[in-house]
């Protein structure tokens, strides 16, 4: 430290009183995002040599080999700024999906895209309609812009209630988020259902169709947002390389939409928002059909493994088309902690889903360890319930 540099005044530690009045008031209402616990974090706390992370819907097979190779090649150019417009990636997307390049805009993950959409379209008091429970970042984007968030509950079976969503749209609505398969429930809607919804909707809000998990869908008539975009509907598709493409750590996603809409999103984009390594890896991953096929097959097998395993344990679960499953374990937080003690990280604590944990589908042996942990958890719960009954009966 330079001699002339002064020690921080004690007041630096107690700025809260001075800072708070300067902060935009609506930010106080935002609850911080709680991510899946990082592996290293859990290793430190429990001293495990290895930890199974089934918490963030990542691809257990890892990144596409072609993406790895492309990423490595770009590292030697790491001293250069990336192409801010992501032209190579957008050209690759254009080739892959048969839409002109001006229909695509890349982002530092879908999370950033949701923030960019919010900055592009939302003024204070504007309304955002989202299903609930669904992806919390939609709410975050609205809250940061001080827009008004309208949460429309899912039906009891966690499917979308399109009538209620429609009823929530009014002249102040700017964005309507729909996610299929829906995170964290795994439920989905069909393309026909989405078309019917769009047909009934007055053409003034932008419908954001989040297709983060769309590659995993086996059910008939999956959502195909690009068809709506080709047909000139007011639709933006959100896509990510974090899930089936296995590039969550690189942070890369994109939106697809009419050039009129995409142009304005570019307006709020930081000059170098998506990094060079991510752009190159994503462009390569897009054409690694073998990796996508293997990932989809592994996920399908894992879904069946969890289906059979949970059924055998008598744990109800929501039928899923994603790479995760929502299981009704009774006490989500207790199950989360019990699994954590066995070195398995899952997710609990979703608003309105206290009885559930969300489990990302992993490799067969990882799923097995998770199911064994759940079996033990259910046994101990049964035991404590019986003990409680005995104590009650005895008094
Ligand atoms: C994981 C996920 C995304 C992708 O987020 P990234 O920021 O691209 O990693 C987008 N939408 C939903 C619903 C998700 O679950």
CSV table of C-alpha atoms and ligand atoms in Angstrom, one decimal:
chain,number,residue,atom,x,y,z
A,1,UNK,CA,0.0,0.0,0.0
A,2,UNK,CA,1.4,3.5,-0.9
A,3,UNK,CA,2.4,5.5,2.2
A,4,UNK,CA,0.2,8.4,1.3
A,5,UNK,CA,-2.9,6.2,0.9
A,6,UNK,CA,-5.2,6.6,3.8
A,7,UNK,CA,-6.7,3.8,5.8
A,8,UNK,CA,-10.4,3.6,5.0
A,9,UNK,CA,-12.4,5.6,7.5
A,10,UNK,CA,-14.5,3.6,9.8
A,11,UNK,CA,-17.5,5.2,8.2
A,12,UNK,CA,-16.9,3.2,5.0
A,13,UNK,CA,-18.2,0.2,6.8
A,14,UNK,CA,-21.4,1.9,7.9
A,15,UNK,CA,-22.4,3.6,4.7
A,16,UNK,CA,-25.9,2.0,4.7
A,17,UNK,CA,-27.5,5.1,6.1
A,18,UNK,CA,-26.0,7.3,3.5
A,19,UNK,CA,-26.4,4.9,0.5
A,20,UNK,CA,-29.9,3.7,1.1
A,21,UNK,CA,-31.7,7.0,0.3
A,22,UNK,CA,-29.8,7.1,-3.0
A,23,UNK,CA,-30.8,3.7,-4.2
A,24,UNK,CA,-33.8,3.5,-6.6
A,25,UNK,CA,-36.5,2.6,-4.0
A,26,UNK,CA,-38.1,-0.3,-5.9
A,27,UNK,CA,-34.8,-2.2,-5.8
A,28,UNK,CA,-35.3,-2.8,-2.1
A,29,UNK,CA,-38.1,-5.2,-3.0
A,30,UNK,CA,-35.9,-7.5,-5.1
A,31,UNK,CA,-34.8,-10.7,-3.4
A,32,UNK,CA,-31.4,-11.9,-4.5
A,33,UNK,CA,-31.3,-14.8,-6.9
A,34,UNK,CA,-30.3,-18.0,-5.1
A,35,UNK,CA,-28.4,-20.2,-7.5
A,36,UNK,CA,-27.7,-24.0,-7.1
A,37,UNK,CA,-24.9,-24.4,-4.6
A,38,UNK,CA,-21.5,-24.6,-6.4
A,39,UNK,CA,-19.7,-27.9,-6.1
A,40,UNK,CA,-16.5,-26.4,-4.6
A,41,UNK,CA,-18.7,-24.7,-1.9
A,42,UNK,CA,-20.2,-28.0,-0.8
A,43,UNK,CA,-16.8,-29.8,-1.0
A,44,UNK,CA,-15.4,-27.2,1.4
A,45,UNK,CA,-18.3,-27.4,3.9
A,46,UNK,CA,-18.6,-31.2,4.1
A,47,UNK,CA,-15.1,-32.3,3.1
A,48,UNK,CA,-16.3,-34.5,0.3
A,49,UNK,CA,-13.8,-35.5,-2.4
A,50,UNK,CA,-16.6,-35.5,-5.0
A,51,UNK,CA,-20.0,-34.0,-5.2
A,52,UNK,CA,-22.9,-34.7,-7.5
A,53,UNK,CA,-24.6,-31.6,-8.7
A,54,UNK,CA,-28.1,-32.0,-9.9
A,55,UNK,CA,-29.1,-28.5,-9.2
A,56,UNK,CA,-28.9,-26.3,-12.2
A,57,UNK,CA,-30.2,-28.3,-15.2
A,58,UNK,CA,-26.7,-28.6,-16.7
A,59,UNK,CA,-25.8,-31.2,-19.3
A,60,UNK,CA,-24.2,-34.1,-17.4
A,61,UNK,CA,-22.3,-35.2,-20.6
A,62,UNK,CA,-20.4,-31.9,-20.6
A,63,UNK,CA,-19.8,-29.6,-23.6
A,64,UNK,CA,-19.9,-30.8,-27.2
A,65,UNK,CA,-16.4,-31.9,-28.2
A,66,UNK,CA,-16.6,-29.6,-31.2
A,67,UNK,CA,-17.4,-26.7,-29.0
A,68,UNK,CA,-14.4,-27.5,-26.8
A,69,UNK,CA,-12.1,-27.5,-29.7
A,70,UNK,CA,-13.5,-24.2,-31.1
A,71,UNK,CA,-13.2,-22.6,-27.7
A,72,UNK,CA,-9.5,-23.7,-27.3
A,73,UNK,CA,-8.7,-22.3,-30.7
A,74,UNK,CA,-10.0,-18.9,-29.7
A,75,UNK,CA,-8.0,-18.6,-26.5
A,76,UNK,CA,-4.9,-17.6,-28.3
A,77,UNK,CA,-6.8,-14.5,-29.5
A,78,UNK,CA,-8.0,-13.6,-26.0
A,79,UNK,CA,-6.2,-10.3,-26.1
A,80,UNK,CA,-8.6,-9.1,-28.8
A,81,UNK,CA,-12.1,-7.8,-28.2
A,82,UNK,CA,-14.8,-10.1,-29.4
A,83,UNK,CA,-17.0,-9.3,-32.4
A,84,UNK,CA,-19.7,-7.4,-30.5
A,85,UNK,CA,-22.3,-8.1,-33.1
A,86,UNK,CA,-21.5,-11.8,-33.0
A,87,UNK,CA,-21.6,-12.0,-36.7
A,88,UNK,CA,-20.1,-15.5,-37.1
A,89,UNK,CA,-22.5,-16.9,-34.5
A,90,UNK,CA,-25.5,-15.2,-36.1
A,91,UNK,CA,-24.4,-16.5,-39.5
A,92,UNK,CA,-24.3,-20.0,-38.1
A,93,UNK,CA,-27.7,-19.5,-36.5
A,94,UNK,CA,-29.0,-18.2,-39.8
A,95,UNK,CA,-27.7,-21.3,-41.6
A,96,UNK,CA,-29.0,-23.6,-38.9
A,97,UNK,CA,-32.6,-22.2,-38.8
A,98,UNK,CA,-33.0,-20.7,-42.2
A,99,UNK,CA,-33.8,-17.2,-41.1
A,100,UNK,CA,-31.8,-14.1,-42.1
A,101,UNK,CA,-29.1,-12.9,-39.7
A,102,UNK,CA,-31.0,-9.8,-38.7
A,103,UNK,CA,-33.4,-12.1,-36.9
A,104,UNK,CA,-30.8,-13.0,-34.2
A,105,UNK,CA,-29.2,-11.2,-31.3
A,106,UNK,CA,-26.7,-12.9,-29.0
A,107,UNK,CA,-26.3,-12.4,-25.2
A,108,UNK,CA,-24.3,-13.3,-22.2
A,109,UNK,CA,-26.8,-16.1,-21.4
A,110,UNK,CA,-30.6,-15.8,-21.6
A,111,UNK,CA,-30.4,-14.1,-18.2
A,112,UNK,CA,-28.8,-11.1,-19.9
A,113,UNK,CA,-31.3,-11.3,-22.7
A,114,UNK,CA,-34.2,-11.1,-20.3
A,115,UNK,CA,-32.6,-8.0,-18.8
A,116,UNK,CA,-32.1,-6.5,-22.2
A,117,UNK,CA,-35.7,-7.2,-23.2
A,118,UNK,CA,-36.7,-5.4,-19.9
A,119,UNK,CA,-34.5,-2.4,-20.7
A,120,UNK,CA,-35.8,-2.3,-24.3
A,121,UNK,CA,-39.5,-2.4,-23.5
A,122,UNK,CA,-40.3,-1.6,-19.9
A,123,UNK,CA,-41.1,1.8,-18.4
A,124,UNK,CA,-42.1,2.2,-14.8
A,125,UNK,CA,-45.7,1.1,-14.5
A,126,UNK,CA,-45.7,-1.1,-17.6
A,127,UNK,CA,-47.0,-4.6,-17.0
A,128,UNK,CA,-45.3,-7.9,-17.4
A,129,UNK,CA,-47.3,-11.1,-17.4
A,130,UNK,CA,-45.7,-14.3,-16.3
A,131,UNK,CA,-46.9,-17.7,-15.2
A,132,UNK,CA,-46.2,-18.7,-11.6
A,133,UNK,CA,-44.2,-20.7,-10.7
A,134,UNK,CA,-41.9,-20.1,-13.6
A,135,UNK,CA,-38.4,-18.8,-14.3
A,136,UNK,CA,-37.6,-16.1,-11.7
A,137,UNK,CA,-35.5,-14.0,-14.0
A,138,UNK,CA,-38.7,-12.8,-15.7
A,139,UNK,CA,-39.7,-11.2,-12.4
A,140,UNK,CA,-36.2,-9.8,-11.9
A,141,UNK,CA,-36.3,-8.0,-15.3
A,142,UNK,CA,-39.6,-6.4,-14.4
A,143,UNK,CA,-38.5,-5.4,-10.9
A,144,UNK,CA,-35.3,-3.8,-12.0
A,145,UNK,CA,-37.2,-1.6,-14.4
A,146,UNK,CA,-39.9,-0.9,-11.8
A,147,UNK,CA,-42.5,-2.4,-14.1
A,148,UNK,CA,-45.6,-4.0,-12.6
A,149,UNK,CA,-45.4,-7.8,-12.5
A,150,UNK,CA,-48.6,-9.8,-12.9
A,151,UNK,CA,-48.1,-13.5,-11.9
A,152,UNK,CA,-50.7,-15.9,-13.2
A,153,UNK,CA,-50.8,-19.1,-11.2
A,154,UNK,CA,-50.4,-22.4,-13.1
A,155,UNK,CA,-53.3,-24.9,-12.8
A,156,UNK,CA,-53.3,-27.4,-9.9
A,157,UNK,CA,-51.4,-29.9,-12.1
A,158,UNK,CA,-48.9,-27.2,-13.0
A,159,UNK,CA,-50.0,-26.8,-16.6
A,160,UNK,CA,-50.5,-23.4,-18.1
A,161,UNK,CA,-53.9,-21.7,-17.7
A,162,UNK,CA,-54.1,-19.8,-21.0
A,163,UNK,CA,-57.5,-18.4,-20.2
A,164,UNK,CA,-56.2,-16.7,-17.1
A,165,UNK,CA,-53.0,-15.6,-18.8
A,166,UNK,CA,-55.2,-14.0,-21.5
A,167,UNK,CA,-57.4,-12.3,-18.9
A,168,UNK,CA,-54.3,-10.8,-17.4
A,169,UNK,CA,-53.2,-9.0,-20.6
A,170,UNK,CA,-54.4,-5.4,-20.9
A,171,UNK,CA,-53.4,-2.2,-22.6
A,172,UNK,CA,-50.5,-1.7,-20.2
A,173,UNK,CA,-49.0,-5.2,-20.9
A,174,UNK,CA,-45.7,-5.0,-22.7
A,175,UNK,CA,-44.2,-8.5,-22.3
A,176,UNK,CA,-45.9,-11.9,-21.8
A,177,UNK,CA,-43.5,-14.7,-20.8
A,178,UNK,CA,-44.3,-18.3,-21.6
A,179,UNK,CA,-41.8,-21.1,-21.0
A,180,UNK,CA,-42.2,-24.6,-22.4
A,181,UNK,CA,-41.0,-26.9,-20.9
A,182,UNK,CA,-41.6,-24.7,-17.9
A,183,UNK,CA,-38.9,-24.3,-15.3
A,184,UNK,CA,-39.2,-25.5,-12.4
A,185,UNK,CA,-42.2,-27.7,-13.1
A,186,UNK,CA,-41.2,-29.5,-16.2
A,187,UNK,CA,-44.7,-29.2,-17.6
A,188,UNK,CA,-45.1,-28.1,-21.2
A,189,UNK,CA,-47.7,-26.8,-23.7
A,190,UNK,CA,-48.0,-27.7,-27.4
A,191,UNK,CA,-47.5,-25.6,-30.5
A,192,UNK,CA,-51.3,-25.8,-31.1
A,193,UNK,CA,-52.0,-24.4,-27.7
A,194,UNK,CA,-49.6,-21.6,-28.2
A,195,UNK,CA,-51.1,-20.8,-31.6
A,196,UNK,CA,-54.6,-20.7,-30.1
A,197,UNK,CA,-53.4,-18.4,-27.4
A,198,UNK,CA,-51.8,-16.1,-30.0
A,199,UNK,CA,-54.9,-16.1,-32.1
A,200,UNK,CA,-57.0,-14.9,-29.2
A,201,UNK,CA,-54.4,-12.3,-28.0
A,202,UNK,CA,-54.7,-8.6,-29.1
A,203,UNK,CA,-51.5,-7.9,-31.1
A,204,UNK,CA,-50.0,-5.3,-28.8
A,205,UNK,CA,-47.8,-7.1,-26.3
A,206,UNK,CA,-44.7,-9.0,-27.1
A,207,UNK,CA,-44.9,-12.7,-26.4
A,208,UNK,CA,-41.6,-14.1,-25.2
A,209,UNK,CA,-41.4,-17.8,-25.7
A,210,UNK,CA,-38.6,-19.2,-23.6
A,211,UNK,CA,-37.3,-22.4,-25.4
A,212,UNK,CA,-34.4,-23.1,-23.0
A,213,UNK,CA,-35.4,-26.8,-22.8
A,214,UNK,CA,-37.2,-27.3,-26.1
A,215,UNK,CA,-34.6,-29.7,-27.5
A,216,UNK,CA,-35.5,-32.2,-24.8
A,217,UNK,CA,-39.2,-32.4,-25.7
A,218,UNK,CA,-40.4,-35.9,-26.9
A,219,UNK,CA,-44.1,-35.2,-26.5
A,220,UNK,CA,-46.1,-34.6,-29.7
A,221,UNK,CA,-46.4,-31.1,-31.3
A,222,UNK,CA,-43.6,-29.3,-29.3
A,223,UNK,CA,-43.5,-25.5,-29.3
A,224,UNK,CA,-41.9,-24.1,-32.4
A,225,UNK,CA,-41.5,-20.4,-31.8
A,226,UNK,CA,-39.6,-19.8,-35.1
A,227,UNK,CA,-42.7,-20.8,-37.1
A,228,UNK,CA,-44.6,-18.0,-35.3
A,229,UNK,CA,-41.8,-15.6,-36.1
A,230,UNK,CA,-41.8,-16.6,-39.8
A,231,UNK,CA,-45.5,-16.0,-39.8
A,232,UNK,CA,-45.0,-12.5,-38.5
A,233,UNK,CA,-46.5,-13.0,-35.1
A,234,UNK,CA,-45.3,-10.6,-32.3
A,235,UNK,CA,-43.1,-13.3,-30.8
A,236,UNK,CA,-39.5,-13.4,-29.5
A,237,UNK,CA,-37.9,-16.8,-28.9
A,238,UNK,CA,-35.3,-17.1,-26.1
A,239,UNK,CA,-32.7,-19.7,-26.7
A,240,UNK,CA,-29.7,-20.8,-24.7
A,241,UNK,CA,-26.5,-22.8,-25.0
A,242,UNK,CA,-26.5,-23.5,-21.3
A,243,UNK,CA,-28.7,-26.6,-21.4
A,244,UNK,CA,-28.5,-29.3,-24.1
A,245,UNK,CA,-25.4,-27.7,-25.6
A,246,UNK,CA,-23.6,-27.9,-22.3
A,247,UNK,CA,-22.1,-24.5,-22.2
A,248,UNK,CA,-23.6,-22.9,-19.1
A,249,UNK,CA,-20.2,-21.8,-17.8
A,250,UNK,CA,-19.4,-19.8,-20.9
A,251,UNK,CA,-22.7,-17.7,-20.7
A,252,UNK,CA,-24.2,-17.6,-24.2
A,253,UNK,CA,-27.7,-17.3,-25.4
A,254,UNK,CA,-29.7,-15.5,-28.1
A,255,UNK,CA,-33.1,-14.2,-29.0
A,256,UNK,CA,-34.8,-14.7,-32.4
A,257,UNK,CA,-37.5,-12.3,-33.6
A,258,UNK,CA,-38.6,-9.9,-36.4
A,259,UNK,CA,-35.7,-7.5,-37.4
A,260,UNK,CA,-37.9,-4.6,-36.1
A,261,UNK,CA,-37.8,-5.9,-32.6
A,262,UNK,CA,-34.2,-7.3,-32.7
A,263,UNK,CA,-32.9,-3.9,-33.8
A,264,UNK,CA,-34.1,-2.3,-30.6
A,265,UNK,CA,-32.6,-5.0,-28.5
A,266,UNK,CA,-29.2,-4.3,-30.1
A,267,UNK,CA,-29.7,-0.7,-29.0
A,268,UNK,CA,-29.4,-1.5,-25.3
A,269,UNK,CA,-26.8,-4.2,-25.8
A,270,UNK,CA,-23.3,-3.5,-24.3
A,271,UNK,CA,-20.7,-3.3,-27.1
A,272,UNK,CA,-19.0,-6.6,-26.2
A,273,UNK,CA,-21.7,-8.5,-24.2
A,274,UNK,CA,-21.0,-12.0,-25.4
A,275,UNK,CA,-17.4,-13.1,-25.1
A,276,UNK,CA,-15.3,-14.5,-28.0
A,277,UNK,CA,-14.8,-18.0,-26.5
A,278,UNK,CA,-18.5,-18.4,-26.0
A,279,UNK,CA,-19.4,-17.2,-29.4
A,280,UNK,CA,-17.0,-19.6,-31.1
A,281,UNK,CA,-18.0,-22.6,-28.9
A,282,UNK,CA,-21.7,-21.9,-29.5
A,283,UNK,CA,-21.3,-21.7,-33.3
A,284,UNK,CA,-19.5,-25.1,-33.3
A,285,UNK,CA,-22.0,-26.7,-30.8
A,286,UNK,CA,-24.9,-25.7,-33.0
A,287,UNK,CA,-23.8,-28.2,-35.7
A,288,UNK,CA,-22.7,-31.0,-33.3
A,289,UNK,CA,-25.8,-33.1,-33.9
A,290,UNK,CA,-24.2,-36.1,-32.5
A,291,UNK,CA,-23.7,-34.5,-29.1
A,292,UNK,CA,-27.3,-33.2,-29.1
A,293,UNK,CA,-28.6,-36.6,-30.0
A,294,UNK,CA,-26.5,-38.3,-27.2
A,295,UNK,CA,-27.6,-35.7,-24.7
A,296,UNK,CA,-31.2,-36.1,-25.6
A,297,UNK,CA,-31.0,-39.9,-25.3
A,298,UNK,CA,-29.2,-39.8,-22.0
A,299,UNK,CA,-31.8,-37.4,-20.7
A,300,UNK,CA,-34.6,-39.6,-21.8
A,301,UNK,CA,-33.1,-42.6,-20.1
A,302,UNK,CA,-32.5,-40.5,-16.9
A,303,UNK,CA,-36.1,-39.4,-17.0
A,304,UNK,CA,-37.2,-43.0,-17.0
A,305,UNK,CA,-34.8,-43.9,-14.3
A,306,UNK,CA,-36.2,-41.2,-12.0
A,307,UNK,CA,-39.7,-42.1,-13.0
A,308,UNK,CA,-39.3,-45.7,-12.0
A,309,UNK,CA,-37.2,-44.8,-8.9
A,310,UNK,CA,-39.5,-42.2,-7.5
A,311,UNK,CA,-42.6,-44.4,-8.2
A,312,UNK,CA,-40.9,-47.2,-6.2
A,313,UNK,CA,-40.3,-44.8,-3.3
A,314,UNK,CA,-43.9,-43.6,-3.4
A,315,UNK,CA,-42.7,-40.0,-4.1
A,316,UNK,CA,-45.2,-38.2,-6.4
A,317,UNK,CA,-43.6,-36.2,-9.2
A,318,UNK,CA,-44.6,-34.0,-12.1
A,319,UNK,CA,-44.4,-35.5,-15.5
A,320,UNK,CA,-41.5,-33.6,-17.2
A,321,UNK,CA,-40.4,-32.9,-20.7
A,322,UNK,CA,-37.3,-31.1,-19.5
A,323,UNK,CA,-33.9,-32.3,-18.1
A,324,UNK,CA,-35.1,-32.0,-14.5
A,325,UNK,CA,-37.9,-33.4,-12.4
A,326,UNK,CA,-40.0,-31.8,-9.7
A,327,UNK,CA,-40.5,-34.3,-6.9
A,328,UNK,CA,-43.0,-34.0,-4.0
A,329,UNK,CA,-40.9,-35.1,-1.0
A,330,UNK,CA,-43.1,-33.5,1.6
A,331,UNK,CA,-40.5,-31.0,3.0
A,332,UNK,CA,-38.3,-29.7,0.2
A,333,UNK,CA,-35.7,-28.0,2.5
A,334,UNK,CA,-35.3,-31.1,4.6
A,335,UNK,CA,-34.8,-33.3,1.6
A,336,UNK,CA,-32.3,-30.8,0.1
A,337,UNK,CA,-30.3,-30.9,3.4
A,338,UNK,CA,-30.5,-34.7,3.7
A,339,UNK,CA,-29.2,-35.1,0.1
A,340,UNK,CA,-26.5,-32.4,0.7
A,341,UNK,CA,-25.1,-34.4,3.6
A,342,UNK,CA,-24.7,-37.3,1.1
A,343,UNK,CA,-22.9,-35.1,-1.4
A,344,UNK,CA,-25.9,-34.6,-3.7
A,345,UNK,CA,-26.9,-31.0,-4.6
A,346,UNK,CA,-30.5,-30.5,-5.7
A,347,UNK,CA,-32.7,-27.4,-5.6
A,348,UNK,CA,-35.4,-26.5,-3.0
A,349,UNK,CA,-36.9,-23.2,-2.0
A,350,UNK,CA,-38.9,-22.3,-5.1
A,351,UNK,CA,-41.6,-19.9,-4.1
A,352,UNK,CA,-44.9,-21.8,-3.7
A,353,UNK,CA,-43.2,-25.2,-3.9
A,354,UNK,CA,-42.1,-25.8,-0.3
A,355,UNK,CA,-43.0,-29.5,-0.5
A,356,UNK,CA,-40.9,-30.1,-3.6
A,357,UNK,CA,-37.3,-30.5,-4.7
A,358,UNK,CA,-36.2,-30.0,-8.3
A,359,UNK,CA,-33.7,-32.6,-9.4
A,360,UNK,CA,-31.7,-32.1,-12.6
A,361,UNK,CA,-31.2,-35.4,-14.5
A,362,UNK,CA,-27.6,-36.6,-14.3
A,363,UNK,CA,-25.6,-39.6,-15.4
A,364,UNK,CA,-27.1,-43.0,-14.5
A,365,UNK,CA,-24.8,-43.5,-11.4
A,366,UNK,CA,-25.5,-39.9,-10.2
A,367,UNK,CA,-29.2,-40.5,-10.5
A,368,UNK,CA,-28.8,-43.7,-8.6
A,369,UNK,CA,-27.0,-42.0,-5.7
A,370,UNK,CA,-29.7,-39.3,-5.6
A,371,UNK,CA,-32.5,-41.9,-5.5
A,372,UNK,CA,-30.7,-43.8,-2.7
A,373,UNK,CA,-30.4,-40.6,-0.7
A,374,UNK,CA,-34.1,-39.9,-1.3
A,375,UNK,CA,-34.9,-43.5,-0.1
A,376,UNK,CA,-33.0,-42.8,3.1
A,377,UNK,CA,-34.7,-39.5,3.5
A,378,UNK,CA,-38.2,-41.0,3.1
A,379,UNK,CA,-37.3,-43.7,5.6
A,380,UNK,CA,-36.1,-41.3,8.2
A,381,UNK,CA,-39.2,-39.2,7.7
A,382,UNK,CA,-41.5,-42.2,8.1
A,383,UNK,CA,-39.6,-43.0,11.2
A,384,UNK,CA,-39.8,-39.6,12.8
A,385,UNK,CA,-43.5,-39.5,11.9
A,386,UNK,CA,-44.0,-42.8,13.7
A,387,UNK,CA,-41.9,-41.6,16.7
A,388,UNK,CA,-44.0,-38.5,16.9
A,389,UNK,CA,-47.2,-40.6,16.8
A,390,UNK,CA,-45.9,-42.8,19.6
A,391,UNK,CA,-44.9,-39.9,21.7
A,392,UNK,CA,-48.4,-38.4,21.2
A,393,UNK,CA,-50.1,-41.6,22.0
A,394,UNK,CA,-48.0,-42.0,25.1
A,395,UNK,CA,-49.0,-38.8,26.7
B,1,LIG,C1,-31.6,-22.2,-17.7
B,1,LIG,C2,-32.7,-21.4,-18.2
B,1,LIG,C3,-32.4,-20.4,-19.2
B,1,LIG,C4,-31.0,-20.2,-19.6
B,1,LIG,O1,-30.3,-19.3,-18.9
B,1,LIG,P1,-28.8,-18.8,-19.3
B,1,LIG,O2,-28.7,-17.5,-18.7
B,1,LIG,O3,-28.8,-18.8,-20.8
B,1,LIG,O4,-27.9,-19.8,-18.7
B,1,LIG,C5,-33.4,-19.7,-19.7
B,1,LIG,N1,-34.7,-19.9,-19.4
B,1,LIG,C6,-35.0,-20.8,-18.5
B,1,LIG,C7,-36.4,-21.0,-18.2
B,1,LIG,C8,-34.0,-21.6,-17.9
B,1,LIG,O5,-34.4,-22.5,-17.0
